[in-house]
Coordinates of N, CA and C in Angstrom, one line a residue:
X1 N 43.4 6.6 24.7 CA 42.2 7.4 25.2 C 41.4 8.0 24.2
X2 N 42.0 8.7 23.2 CA 41.3 9.3 22.1 C 40.6 8.3 21.2
X3 N 41.2 7.1 21.0 CA 40.6 6.1 20.3 C 39.3 5.6 21.0
X4 N 39.4 5.5 22.3 CA 38.2 5.1 23.1 C 37.1 6.1 22.9
X5 N 37.4 7.4 23.0 CA 36.3 8.4 22.9 C 35.7 8.4 21.5
X6 N 36.6 8.2 20.5 CA 36.1 8.1 19.1 C 35.1 7.0 18.9
X7 N 35.5 5.8 19.4 CA 34.6 4.6 19.3 C 33.3 4.8 20.0
X8 N 33.3 5.5 21.2 CA 32.1 5.8 21.9 C 31.2 6.7 21.1
X9 N 31.7 7.6 20.3 CA 30.9 8.5 19.5 C 30.2 7.8 18.4
X10 N 30.7 6.6 18.0 CA 30.0 5.8 16.9 C 29.1 4.8 17.5
X11 N 29.0 4.6 18.8 CA 28.1 3.6 19.4 C 26.7 4.1 19.3
X12 N 25.8 3.3 18.6 CA 24.4 3.7 18.4 C 23.6 3.5 19.6
X13 N 24.1 2.8 20.6 CA 23.3 2.5 21.8 C 22.9 3.8 22.5
X14 N 23.7 4.9 22.3 CA 23.3 6.1 23.0 C 22.0 6.7 22.3
X15 N 21.7 6.3 21.1 CA 20.5 6.7 20.4 C 19.4 5.8 20.7
X16 N 19.7 4.5 20.6 CA 18.7 3.4 20.6 C 18.1 3.3 22.0
X17 N 18.8 3.5 23.1 CA 18.3 3.3 24.4 C 17.1 4.3 24.7
X18 N 17.1 5.4 24.0 CA 16.0 6.4 24.2 C 14.8 6.1 23.3
X19 N 15.0 5.1 22.4 CA 13.9 4.7 21.5 C 13.9 3.2 21.4
X20 N 13.5 2.5 22.5 CA 13.6 1.1 22.5 C 12.7 0.3 21.5
X21 N 13.1 -0.8 21.1 CA 12.3 -1.6 20.2 C 11.3 -2.4 21.0
X22 N 10.1 -2.6 20.4 CA 9.1 -3.4 21.1 C 8.6 -4.5 20.1
X23 N 8.7 -5.7 20.5 CA 8.3 -6.8 19.7 C 6.8 -6.7 19.3
X24 N 6.6 -6.9 18.0 CA 5.2 -6.9 17.5 C 4.7 -5.5 17.2
X25 N 5.6 -4.5 17.4 CA 5.2 -3.1 17.2 C 6.1 -2.4 16.2
X26 N 5.5 -1.8 15.2 CA 6.3 -1.1 14.2 C 6.4 0.4 14.6
X27 N 7.6 0.8 15.0 CA 7.7 2.2 15.5 C 8.4 3.0 14.4
X28 N 7.8 4.2 14.1 CA 8.3 5.1 13.1 C 8.2 6.5 13.6
X29 N 9.2 7.3 13.2 CA 9.2 8.7 13.6 C 9.8 9.6 12.5
X30 N 9.4 10.8 12.5 CA 10.1 11.8 11.5 C 11.1 12.6 12.3
X31 N 12.2 12.9 11.7 CA 13.2 13.7 12.3 C 13.7 14.7 11.2
X32 N 14.4 15.7 11.6 CA 15.0 16.6 10.7 C 16.5 16.3 10.6
X33 N 17.0 16.0 9.4 CA 18.4 15.6 9.3 C 19.4 16.8 9.3
X34 N 20.6 16.5 9.3 CA 21.7 17.6 9.3 C 21.6 18.5 8.1
X35 N 21.0 18.0 7.0 CA 20.8 18.8 5.8 C 19.5 19.7 5.9
X36 N 18.8 19.6 7.0 CA 17.6 20.4 7.2 C 16.4 19.8 6.6
X37 N 16.5 18.6 6.1 CA 15.3 18.0 5.4 C 14.7 16.9 6.3
X38 N 13.4 16.7 6.2 CA 12.8 15.6 7.0 C 13.3 14.2 6.6
X39 N 13.4 13.4 7.6 CA 13.8 12.0 7.3 C 12.8 11.1 8.1
X40 N 12.7 9.9 7.6 CA 11.9 8.8 8.3 C 12.8 7.9 9.0
X41 N 12.5 7.5 10.2 CA 13.3 6.5 10.9 C 12.3 5.4 11.3
X42 N 12.8 4.1 11.0 CA 12.0 2.9 11.3 C 12.9 2.1 12.3
X43 N 12.3 1.9 13.5 CA 13.0 1.2 14.6 C 12.9 -0.3 14.3
X44 N 14.1 -1.0 14.3 CA 14.2 -2.4 14.1 C 14.8 -3.0 15.4
X45 N 14.8 -4.3 15.5 CA 15.3 -5.0 16.7 C 16.8 -4.7 16.8
X46 N 17.5 -4.6 15.7 CA 19.0 -4.4 15.8 C 19.4 -2.9 15.4
X47 N 18.5 -2.0 15.3 CA 18.9 -0.7 15.0 C 17.8 0.2 14.4
X48 N 18.2 1.1 13.6 CA 17.3 2.0 12.9 C 17.6 2.1 11.5
X49 N 16.5 2.1 10.6 CA 16.6 2.5 9.2 C 16.2 3.9 9.1
X50 N 17.0 4.7 8.4 CA 16.7 6.1 8.1 C 16.5 6.3 6.6
X51 N 15.4 6.9 6.3 CA 15.1 7.1 4.9 C 14.7 8.5 4.5
X52 N 15.0 8.9 3.2 CA 14.4 10.1 2.7 C 12.9 10.0 2.5
X53 N 12.2 11.1 2.7 CA 10.8 11.1 2.5 C 10.3 11.0 1.1
X54 N 11.1 11.6 0.2 CA 10.8 11.5 -1.2 C 12.1 11.0 -2.0
X55 N 11.9 10.7 -3.3 CA 13.0 10.2 -4.1 C 13.3 8.8 -3.6
X56 N 14.5 8.3 -4.0 CA 14.9 7.0 -3.6 C 15.2 7.1 -2.1
X57 N 14.7 6.1 -1.3 CA 14.8 6.1 0.1 C 16.2 6.3 0.7
X58 N 17.2 5.8 0.0 CA 18.6 6.0 0.5 C 19.2 7.3 0.1
X59 N 18.5 8.1 -0.7 CA 19.0 9.4 -1.1 C 19.9 9.4 -2.3
X60 N 20.2 8.2 -2.8 CA 21.1 8.1 -4.0 C 20.4 8.3 -5.3
X61 N 21.2 8.7 -6.3 CA 20.6 8.9 -7.6 C 21.5 8.1 -8.6
X62 N 21.1 6.8 -8.8 CA 21.9 5.9 -9.7 C 21.8 6.4 -11.1
X63 N 23.0 6.5 -11.8 CA 23.1 7.0 -13.1 C 22.4 8.4 -13.3
X64 N 22.5 9.1 -12.2 CA 21.9 10.5 -12.2 C 20.3 10.5 -12.4
X65 N 19.7 9.4 -12.1 CA 18.2 9.3 -12.2 C 17.6 9.1 -10.8
X66 N 16.4 9.4 -10.7 CA 15.7 9.3 -9.3 C 15.8 7.9 -8.7
X67 N 15.8 6.9 -9.6 CA 15.9 5.5 -9.1 C 16.5 4.7 -10.2
X68 N 16.9 3.5 -9.8 CA 17.4 2.5 -10.7 C 16.2 2.1 -11.7
X69 N 15.0 2.0 -11.2 CA 13.9 1.8 -12.1 C 13.7 2.8 -13.2
X70 N 13.8 4.1 -12.7 CA 13.7 5.2 -13.7 C 14.8 5.1 -14.7
X71 N 16.0 4.8 -14.3 CA 17.1 4.6 -15.3 C 16.8 3.6 -16.3
X72 N 16.4 2.4 -15.9 CA 16.1 1.3 -16.8 C 14.9 1.6 -17.7
X73 N 13.9 2.4 -17.1 CA 12.8 2.8 -17.9 C 13.2 3.7 -19.1
X74 N 14.1 4.6 -18.8 CA 14.6 5.5 -19.8 C 15.4 4.7 -20.9
X75 N 16.2 3.7 -20.4 CA 17.0 2.9 -21.4 C 16.0 2.1 -22.3
X76 N 15.0 1.6 -21.7 CA 14.0 0.8 -22.4 C 13.3 1.7 -23.5
X77 N 13.0 2.9 -23.1 CA 12.3 3.8 -24.0 C 13.2 4.1 -25.2
X78 N 14.5 4.3 -25.0 CA 15.4 4.6 -26.1 C 15.5 3.4 -27.0
X79 N 15.5 2.2 -26.4 CA 15.6 1.0 -27.2 C 14.4 0.8 -28.0
X80 N 13.2 1.0 -27.4 CA 12.0 0.9 -28.2 C 11.9 1.8 -29.3
X81 N 12.4 3.1 -29.2 CA 12.5 4.0 -30.3 C 13.2 3.5 -31.5
X82 N 14.2 2.7 -31.2 CA 15.0 2.1 -32.2 C 14.5 0.7 -32.7
X83 N 13.4 0.3 -32.1 CA 12.8 -1.0 -32.5 C 13.4 -2.1 -31.9
X84 N 14.2 -1.9 -30.8 CA 14.9 -3.0 -30.1 C 14.2 -3.4 -28.8
X85 N 14.4 -4.6 -28.4 CA 13.9 -5.1 -27.2 C 14.9 -5.0 -26.1
X86 N 14.5 -4.3 -25.0 CA 15.4 -4.1 -23.8 C 15.2 -5.2 -22.9
X87 N 16.2 -6.0 -22.7 CA 16.1 -7.2 -21.8 C 17.0 -7.0 -20.6
X88 N 16.4 -7.2 -19.4 CA 17.1 -7.1 -18.1 C 17.9 -8.4 -17.9
X89 N 19.1 -8.2 -17.3 CA 19.9 -9.4 -16.9 C 19.5 -9.8 -15.5
X90 N 19.9 -11.0 -15.1 CA 19.6 -11.5 -13.8 C 20.1 -10.6 -12.7
X91 N 21.3 -10.0 -12.9 CA 21.9 -9.1 -11.9 C 21.1 -7.8 -11.8
X92 N 20.6 -7.3 -13.0 CA 19.8 -6.1 -13.0 C 18.5 -6.3 -12.3
X93 N 17.9 -7.5 -12.5 CA 16.6 -7.8 -11.8 C 16.8 -7.9 -10.3
X94 N 18.0 -8.5 -9.9 CA 18.3 -8.5 -8.4 C 18.5 -7.1 -7.8
X95 N 19.1 -6.3 -8.6 CA 19.4 -4.9 -8.1 C 18.0 -4.1 -8.0
X96 N 17.2 -4.3 -9.0 CA 15.8 -3.7 -9.0 C 15.0 -4.2 -7.8
X97 N 15.1 -5.5 -7.5 CA 14.4 -6.0 -6.3 C 14.9 -5.5 -5.0
X98 N 16.2 -5.3 -4.9 CA 16.8 -4.7 -3.7 C 16.3 -3.2 -3.6
X99 N 16.2 -2.5 -4.7 CA 15.7 -1.2 -4.6 C 14.2 -1.2 -4.2
X100 N 13.5 -2.1 -4.7 CA 12.1 -2.2 -4.3 C 11.9 -2.5 -2.8
X101 N 12.8 -3.2 -2.2 CA 12.8 -3.4 -0.8 C 12.9 -2.1 0.0
X102 N 13.7 -1.2 -0.5 CA 13.8 0.1 0.1 C 12.5 0.8 0.1
X103 N 11.8 0.8 -1.0 CA 10.5 1.5 -1.0 C 9.4 0.7 -0.2
X104 N 9.6 -0.6 0.0 CA 8.7 -1.3 0.9 C 8.9 -0.8 2.3
X105 N 10.1 -0.7 2.8 CA 10.4 -0.2 4.1 C 9.7 1.2 4.3
X106 N 9.8 2.0 3.2 CA 9.3 3.4 3.4 C 7.8 3.4 3.4
X107 N 7.1 2.7 2.5 CA 5.7 2.7 2.5 C 5.1 2.1 3.8
X108 N 5.8 1.1 4.3 CA 5.4 0.5 5.6 C 5.5 1.6 6.7
X109 N 6.5 2.3 6.7 CA 6.7 3.4 7.7 C 5.7 4.5 7.5
X110 N 5.5 4.9 6.2 CA 4.5 6.0 6.0 C 3.1 5.6 6.4
X111 N 2.8 4.3 6.3 CA 1.4 3.8 6.7 C 1.3 4.0 8.2
X112 N 2.3 3.8 8.9 CA 2.2 3.8 10.4 C 2.0 5.3 10.9
X113 N 2.4 6.3 10.1 CA 2.1 7.7 10.5 C 1.0 8.3 9.7
X114 N 0.2 7.4 9.0 CA -1.0 7.8 8.3 C -0.7 8.7 7.1
X115 N 0.5 8.6 6.5 CA 0.8 9.4 5.3 C 0.3 8.5 4.2
X116 N -1.0 8.4 3.9 CA -1.6 7.5 3.0 C -1.2 7.9 1.5
X117 N -1.1 9.2 1.3 CA -0.7 9.6 -0.1 C 0.7 9.1 -0.4
X118 N 1.6 9.1 0.6 CA 2.9 8.6 0.4 C 2.9 7.1 0.1
X119 N 2.0 6.4 0.8 CA 1.9 5.0 0.6 C 1.4 4.6 -0.8
X120 N 0.4 5.4 -1.2 CA -0.1 5.2 -2.6 C 1.0 5.4 -3.6
X121 N 1.8 6.5 -3.4 CA 2.9 6.8 -4.3 C 3.9 5.6 -4.4
X122 N 4.4 5.2 -3.2 CA 5.4 4.2 -3.2 C 4.9 2.8 -3.5
X123 N 3.7 2.4 -3.2 CA 3.2 1.1 -3.6 C 3.0 1.1 -5.1
X124 N 2.4 2.2 -5.7 CA 2.3 2.2 -7.1 C 3.6 2.2 -7.8
X125 N 4.6 2.8 -7.2 CA 6.0 2.7 -7.8 C 6.4 1.3 -7.9
X126 N 6.2 0.5 -6.8 CA 6.6 -0.9 -6.8 C 5.8 -1.8 -7.8
X127 N 4.5 -1.4 -7.9 CA 3.7 -2.1 -8.9 C 4.2 -1.9 -10.3
X128 N 4.6 -0.6 -10.5 CA 5.2 -0.3 -11.8 C 6.5 -1.1 -12.0
X129 N 7.2 -1.3 -11.0 CA 8.5 -2.1 -11.0 C 8.1 -3.5 -11.5
X130 N 7.1 -4.1 -10.9 CA 6.7 -5.5 -11.2 C 6.4 -5.6 -12.7
X131 N 5.6 -4.6 -13.2 CA 5.2 -4.6 -14.6 C 6.4 -4.5 -15.5
X132 N 7.3 -3.6 -15.1 CA 8.5 -3.4 -15.9 C 9.3 -4.6 -16.1
X133 N 9.6 -5.3 -14.9 CA 10.4 -6.5 -15.0 C 9.7 -7.6 -15.8
X134 N 8.4 -7.7 -15.6 CA 7.6 -8.7 -16.3 C 7.8 -8.5 -17.8
X135 N 7.8 -7.2 -18.2 CA 7.8 -6.9 -19.7 C 9.2 -7.0 -20.3
X136 N 10.2 -7.0 -19.4 CA 11.6 -6.9 -19.9 C 12.5 -8.1 -19.5
X137 N 11.9 -9.2 -19.2 CA 12.6 -10.5 -19.0 C 11.8 -11.6 -19.5
X138 N 12.4 -12.6 -20.2 CA 11.7 -13.7 -20.7 C 11.8 -14.9 -19.7
X139 N 12.5 -14.7 -18.6 CA 12.8 -15.8 -17.6 C 11.8 -15.7 -16.5
X140 N 10.9 -16.7 -16.4 CA 9.8 -16.6 -15.5 C 10.3 -16.6 -14.0
X141 N 11.4 -17.2 -13.7 CA 11.9 -17.2 -12.3 C 12.3 -15.8 -11.9
X142 N 12.8 -15.0 -12.9 CA 13.2 -13.6 -12.5 C 12.0 -12.8 -12.3
X143 N 11.0 -12.9 -13.2 CA 9.8 -12.0 -13.0 C 9.0 -12.5 -11.7
X144 N 9.0 -13.8 -11.5 CA 8.2 -14.3 -10.3 C 8.8 -13.9 -9.0
X145 N 10.2 -13.6 -9.0 CA 10.8 -13.1 -7.8 C 10.2 -11.8 -7.3
X146 N 9.6 -11.1 -8.2 CA 8.9 -9.9 -7.8 C 7.4 -10.0 -7.8
X147 N 6.9 -10.7 -8.8 CA 5.4 -10.9 -8.9 C 4.8 -11.5 -7.7
X148 N 5.5 -12.4 -7.0 CA 5.0 -13.0 -5.8 C 4.6 -12.0 -4.7
X149 N 5.1 -10.8 -4.8 CA 4.8 -9.8 -3.8 C 3.6 -8.9 -4.2
X150 N 3.1 -9.1 -5.4 CA 2.1 -8.2 -6.0 C 0.8 -8.2 -5.1
X151 N 0.3 -9.4 -4.6 CA -0.9 -9.3 -3.7 C -0.7 -8.5 -2.5
X152 N 0.4 -8.5 -1.9 CA 0.7 -7.7 -0.7 C 0.7 -6.2 -1.0
X153 N 1.4 -5.9 -2.1 CA 1.5 -4.5 -2.5 C 0.2 -3.9 -2.9
X154 N -0.6 -4.8 -3.6 CA -1.9 -4.3 -4.0 C -2.8 -4.1 -2.8
X155 N -2.7 -5.0 -1.8 CA -3.5 -4.8 -0.6 C -3.1 -3.5 0.1
X156 N -1.8 -3.2 0.2 CA -1.4 -1.9 0.9 C -1.8 -0.7 0.1
X157 N -1.7 -0.8 -1.2 CA -2.1 0.3 -2.1 C -3.6 0.5 -1.9
X158 N -4.4 -0.5 -1.8 CA -5.8 -0.4 -1.6 C -6.2 0.1 -0.2
X159 N -5.4 -0.3 0.8 CA -5.7 0.2 2.2 C -5.4 1.7 2.2
X160 N -4.4 2.1 1.6 CA -4.0 3.6 1.6 C -5.1 4.4 0.9
X161 N -5.5 3.9 -0.3 CA -6.5 4.7 -1.1 C -7.8 4.7 -0.4
X162 N -8.3 3.6 0.1 CA -9.5 3.6 0.9 C -9.5 4.4 2.2
X163 N -8.3 4.4 2.8 CA -8.2 5.2 4.0 C -8.3 6.7 3.8
X164 N -7.8 7.1 2.6 CA -8.0 8.5 2.2 C -9.4 8.9 2.1
X165 N -10.2 8.0 1.4 CA -11.6 8.2 1.3 C -12.3 8.2 2.6
X166 N -12.0 7.3 3.5 CA -12.6 7.2 4.8 C -12.3 8.4 5.6
X167 N -11.1 8.9 5.5 CA -10.8 10.2 6.2 C -11.6 11.4 5.8
X168 N -12.1 11.3 4.6 CA -13.0 12.4 4.0 C -14.5 12.0 4.2
X169 N -14.7 10.9 4.9 CA -16.1 10.5 5.1 C -16.8 10.0 3.8
X170 N -16.0 9.6 2.8 CA -16.6 9.1 1.5 C -16.6 7.6 1.5
X171 N -17.6 7.1 2.2 CA -17.8 5.6 2.4 C -18.0 4.9 1.1
X172 N -18.9 5.4 0.3 CA -19.1 4.6 -1.0 C -17.9 4.5 -1.8
X173 N -17.1 5.5 -1.9 CA -15.8 5.5 -2.7 C -14.8 4.5 -2.0
X174 N -14.8 4.5 -0.7 CA -13.9 3.6 0.0 C -14.3 2.2 -0.2
X175 N -15.6 1.9 -0.2 CA -16.1 0.5 -0.4 C -15.7 0.1 -1.8
X176 N -15.9 1.0 -2.8 CA -15.6 0.6 -4.2 C -14.1 0.3 -4.3
X177 N -13.3 1.1 -3.6 CA -11.8 0.9 -3.7 C -11.4 -0.4 -3.1
X178 N -12.0 -0.8 -2.0 CA -11.7 -2.1 -1.4 C -12.1 -3.2 -2.3
X179 N -13.3 -3.1 -2.9 CA -13.7 -4.1 -3.8 C -12.8 -4.2 -5.0
X180 N -12.3 -3.1 -5.5 CA -11.5 -3.1 -6.7 C -10.1 -3.7 -6.4
X181 N -9.6 -3.4 -5.2 CA -8.3 -4.0 -4.8 C -8.4 -5.5 -4.6
X182 N -9.5 -5.9 -4.0 CA -9.8 -7.3 -3.7 C -9.9 -8.1 -5.0
X183 N -10.6 -7.5 -6.0 CA -10.7 -8.2 -7.3 C -9.4 -8.2 -8.1
X184 N -8.6 -7.2 -7.9 CA -7.3 -7.2 -8.6 C -6.4 -8.3 -8.1
X185 N -6.4 -8.5 -6.8 CA -5.6 -9.6 -6.2 C -6.1 -11.0 -6.7
X186 N -7.5 -11.1 -6.7 CA -8.0 -12.4 -7.1 C -7.7 -12.6 -8.6
X187 N -7.8 -11.6 -9.4 CA -7.4 -11.7 -10.8 C -6.0 -12.1 -11.0
X188 N -5.1 -11.6 -10.2 CA -3.7 -12.0 -10.3 C -3.5 -13.4 -10.0
X189 N -4.1 -14.0 -9.0 CA -4.0 -15.4 -8.7 C -4.6 -16.3 -9.8
X190 N -5.7 -15.8 -10.4 CA -6.4 -16.6 -11.4 C -5.5 -16.7 -12.7
X191 N -4.7 -15.6 -12.9 CA -3.9 -15.6 -14.1 C -2.5 -16.2 -13.9
X192 N -2.2 -16.5 -12.6 CA -0.9 -17.1 -12.3 C -1.0 -18.6 -12.4
X193 N 0.1 -19.2 -12.1 CA 0.2 -20.7 -12.1 C -0.4 -21.3 -10.8
X194 N -0.9 -20.4 -9.9 CA -1.4 -21.0 -8.7 C -2.8 -20.4 -8.4
X195 N -3.8 -20.7 -9.2 CA -5.2 -20.1 -9.0 C -5.8 -20.6 -7.7
X196 N -5.3 -21.7 -7.2 CA -5.9 -22.3 -5.9 C -5.5 -21.4 -4.7
X197 N -4.5 -20.5 -4.9 CA -4.2 -19.6 -3.8 C -5.2 -18.5 -3.5
X198 N -6.1 -18.3 -4.4 CA -7.1 -17.3 -4.3 C -7.9 -17.5 -2.9
X199 N -8.3 -18.7 -2.7 CA -9.1 -18.9 -1.5 C -8.3 -18.9 -0.2
X200 N -6.9 -19.0 -0.4 CA -6.0 -19.0 0.8 C -5.3 -17.7 1.0
X201 N -5.6 -16.7 0.2 CA -4.9 -15.4 0.3 C -5.2 -14.7 1.5
X202 N -4.2 -14.4 2.3 CA -4.4 -13.6 3.5 C -4.8 -12.1 3.2
X203 N -4.3 -11.7 2.0 CA -4.6 -10.3 1.6 C -6.1 -10.2 1.2
X204 N -6.6 -11.2 0.5 CA -8.0 -11.2 0.1 C -8.9 -11.3 1.4
X205 N -8.5 -12.2 2.3 CA -9.2 -12.4 3.5 C -9.3 -11.1 4.3
X206 N -8.1 -10.4 4.4 CA -8.1 -9.1 5.1 C -9.1 -8.1 4.5
X207 N -9.0 -7.9 3.2 CA -9.8 -6.9 2.5 C -11.3 -7.3 2.7
X208 N -11.6 -8.6 2.6 CA -13.0 -9.0 2.8 C -13.5 -8.6 4.2
X209 N -12.7 -8.9 5.2 CA -13.1 -8.6 6.6 C -13.2 -7.0 6.7
X210 N -12.3 -6.3 6.2 CA -12.3 -4.9 6.3 C -13.5 -4.3 5.6
X211 N -13.9 -4.9 4.4 CA -15.0 -4.4 3.7 C -16.3 -4.5 4.5
X212 N -16.4 -5.6 5.3 CA -17.6 -5.8 6.1 C -17.6 -4.8 7.3
X213 N -16.4 -4.5 7.8 CA -16.3 -3.5 8.9 C -16.7 -2.1 8.4
X214 N -16.2 -1.7 7.2 CA -16.5 -0.4 6.6 C -18.0 -0.3 6.3
X215 N -18.6 -1.4 5.7 CA -20.0 -1.3 5.4 C -20.8 -1.2 6.7
X216 N -20.4 -1.8 7.8 CA -21.1 -1.7 9.1 C -21.1 -0.3 9.7
X217 N -20.0 0.4 9.4 CA -19.8 1.7 9.9 C -20.4 2.8 9.0
X218 N -20.7 2.5 7.8 CA -21.2 3.5 6.8 C -22.5 4.1 7.3
X219 N -22.6 5.4 7.4 CA -23.8 6.0 7.8 C -24.9 5.7 6.8
X220 N -26.1 5.5 7.3 CA -27.2 5.2 6.4 C -27.7 6.4 5.6
X221 N -28.1 6.2 4.4 CA -28.6 7.3 3.6 C -30.0 7.6 4.1
X222 N -30.6 8.8 3.6 CA -31.9 9.1 4.1 C -32.9 8.0 3.6
X223 N -32.8 7.5 2.4 CA -33.7 6.5 1.9 C -33.5 5.2 2.8
X224 N -32.3 4.8 3.1 CA -32.1 3.6 3.9 C -32.7 3.8 5.3
X225 N -32.6 5.0 5.8 CA -33.2 5.2 7.2 C -34.7 5.1 7.1
X226 N -35.3 5.7 6.1 CA -36.8 5.6 6.0 C -37.2 4.1 5.8
X227 N -36.4 3.4 5.0 CA -36.8 2.0 4.8 C -36.7 1.2 6.1
X228 N -35.7 1.4 6.9 CA -35.6 0.8 8.2 C -36.8 1.2 9.1
X229 N -37.1 2.5 9.1 CA -38.2 3.0 9.9 C -39.5 2.4 9.5
X230 N -39.7 2.2 8.2 CA -40.9 1.5 7.7 C -41.0 0.1 8.2
X231 N -39.9 -0.7 8.1 CA -39.9 -2.0 8.6 C -40.3 -2.1 10.1
X232 N -39.7 -1.1 10.8 CA -40.0 -1.1 12.3 C -41.5 -0.8 12.5
X233 N -42.0 0.1 11.7 CA -43.5 0.5 11.8 C -44.3 -0.7 11.6
X234 N -44.0 -1.5 10.5 CA -44.7 -2.7 10.2 C -44.7 -3.7 11.3
X235 N -43.4 -3.9 11.9 CA -43.2 -4.9 13.0 C -44.1 -4.5 14.2
X236 N -44.3 -3.2 14.4 CA -45.0 -2.7 15.5 C -46.5 -2.4 15.2
X237 N -46.9 -2.9 14.0 CA -48.3 -2.8 13.6 C -48.8 -1.4 13.5
X238 N -47.9 -0.5 13.1 CA -48.2 0.9 12.9 C -48.4 1.1 11.4
X239 N -49.5 0.6 10.9 CA -49.7 0.4 9.5 C -49.9 1.8 8.8
X240 N -50.5 2.7 9.4 CA -50.7 4.0 8.8 C -49.4 4.7 8.6
X241 N -48.5 4.6 9.7 CA -47.2 5.2 9.5 C -46.4 4.5 8.5
X242 N -46.5 3.2 8.4 CA -45.8 2.4 7.4 C -46.2 2.8 6.0
X243 N -47.5 3.1 5.8 CA -48.0 3.5 4.5 C -47.5 4.8 4.1
X244 N -47.4 5.7 5.1 CA -46.9 7.1 4.8 C -45.4 7.0 4.3
X245 N -44.7 6.2 5.1 CA -43.2 6.0 4.7 C -43.1 5.3 3.4
X246 N -44.0 4.3 3.1 CA -43.9 3.6 1.8 C -44.1 4.6 0.6
X247 N -45.1 5.5 0.8 CA -45.4 6.5 -0.3 C -44.2 7.5 -0.4
X248 N -43.6 7.9 0.7 CA -42.5 8.8 0.7 C -41.3 8.1 0.0
X249 N -41.1 6.9 0.3 CA -40.0 6.1 -0.3 C -40.2 6.0 -1.8
X250 N -41.4 5.7 -2.3 CA -41.7 5.6 -3.7 C -41.4 6.9 -4.4
X251 N -41.8 8.0 -3.8 CA -41.6 9.4 -4.3 C -40.1 9.7 -4.4
X252 N -39.3 9.3 -3.4 CA -37.9 9.6 -3.4 C -37.2 8.8 -4.6
X253 N -37.6 7.5 -4.7 CA -37.1 6.7 -5.8 C -37.4 7.2 -7.2
X254 N -38.6 7.7 -7.3 CA -39.1 8.2 -8.6 C -38.3 9.5 -9.0
X255 N -37.9 10.2 -7.9 CA -37.1 11.4 -8.2 C -35.6 11.1 -8.2
X256 N -35.2 9.8 -8.2 CA -33.8 9.5 -8.3 C -33.0 9.7 -7.0
X257 N -33.7 9.8 -5.9 CA -33.0 10.0 -4.6 C -32.5 8.7 -4.1

């Protein structure tokens, strides 16, 4: 009897039935853990992933460092001080990739709840991971195991940065950020062994389409509004009004407006 009750207390169905999984939907929520700290929960088809909001997502501190990446970075720094090359083993690359997947799950979750600053932090962290592995292994298959994900992480980093600007109504900065991210992905493909993937990249296609959407929603400046009004006046043969607008536009441009 007591064994039966104990097993019932470990059954996750009592939790999952109140938060059902929905195909095609990423469901995320914040909860307060038993330690009093906020946690992120990501609903999957077979259960729930629970993550710390800061630090390593699983809450561990490998080698008493914030992350495995931070540990290897400190080891590499000490080796470089001695003039030595710090080379990662295949096993260490695998472990770093597994840690990177934890951060992937978290930035995906943070994006769903519009925590764009957190997405920028975690995507940049994984981009730093890619750079570190590339610099500390001479085996292309090991570095490509991570580099292949760079376009997606760059896209998510770009989406988060641009979303922050859009939330502040800073459309020009958002547009510049989207262009910068798009160009970074294209540059990656051009420098890789697969430059032909540039035209097939779903990440580039998404950013191109988003760029057009943002441009369409951008409020017109005073100068742009006057230019449109002038064109309308010309089309309606209101030439005196068009001339007034033309002179006003010239004056604004002369004054650097």
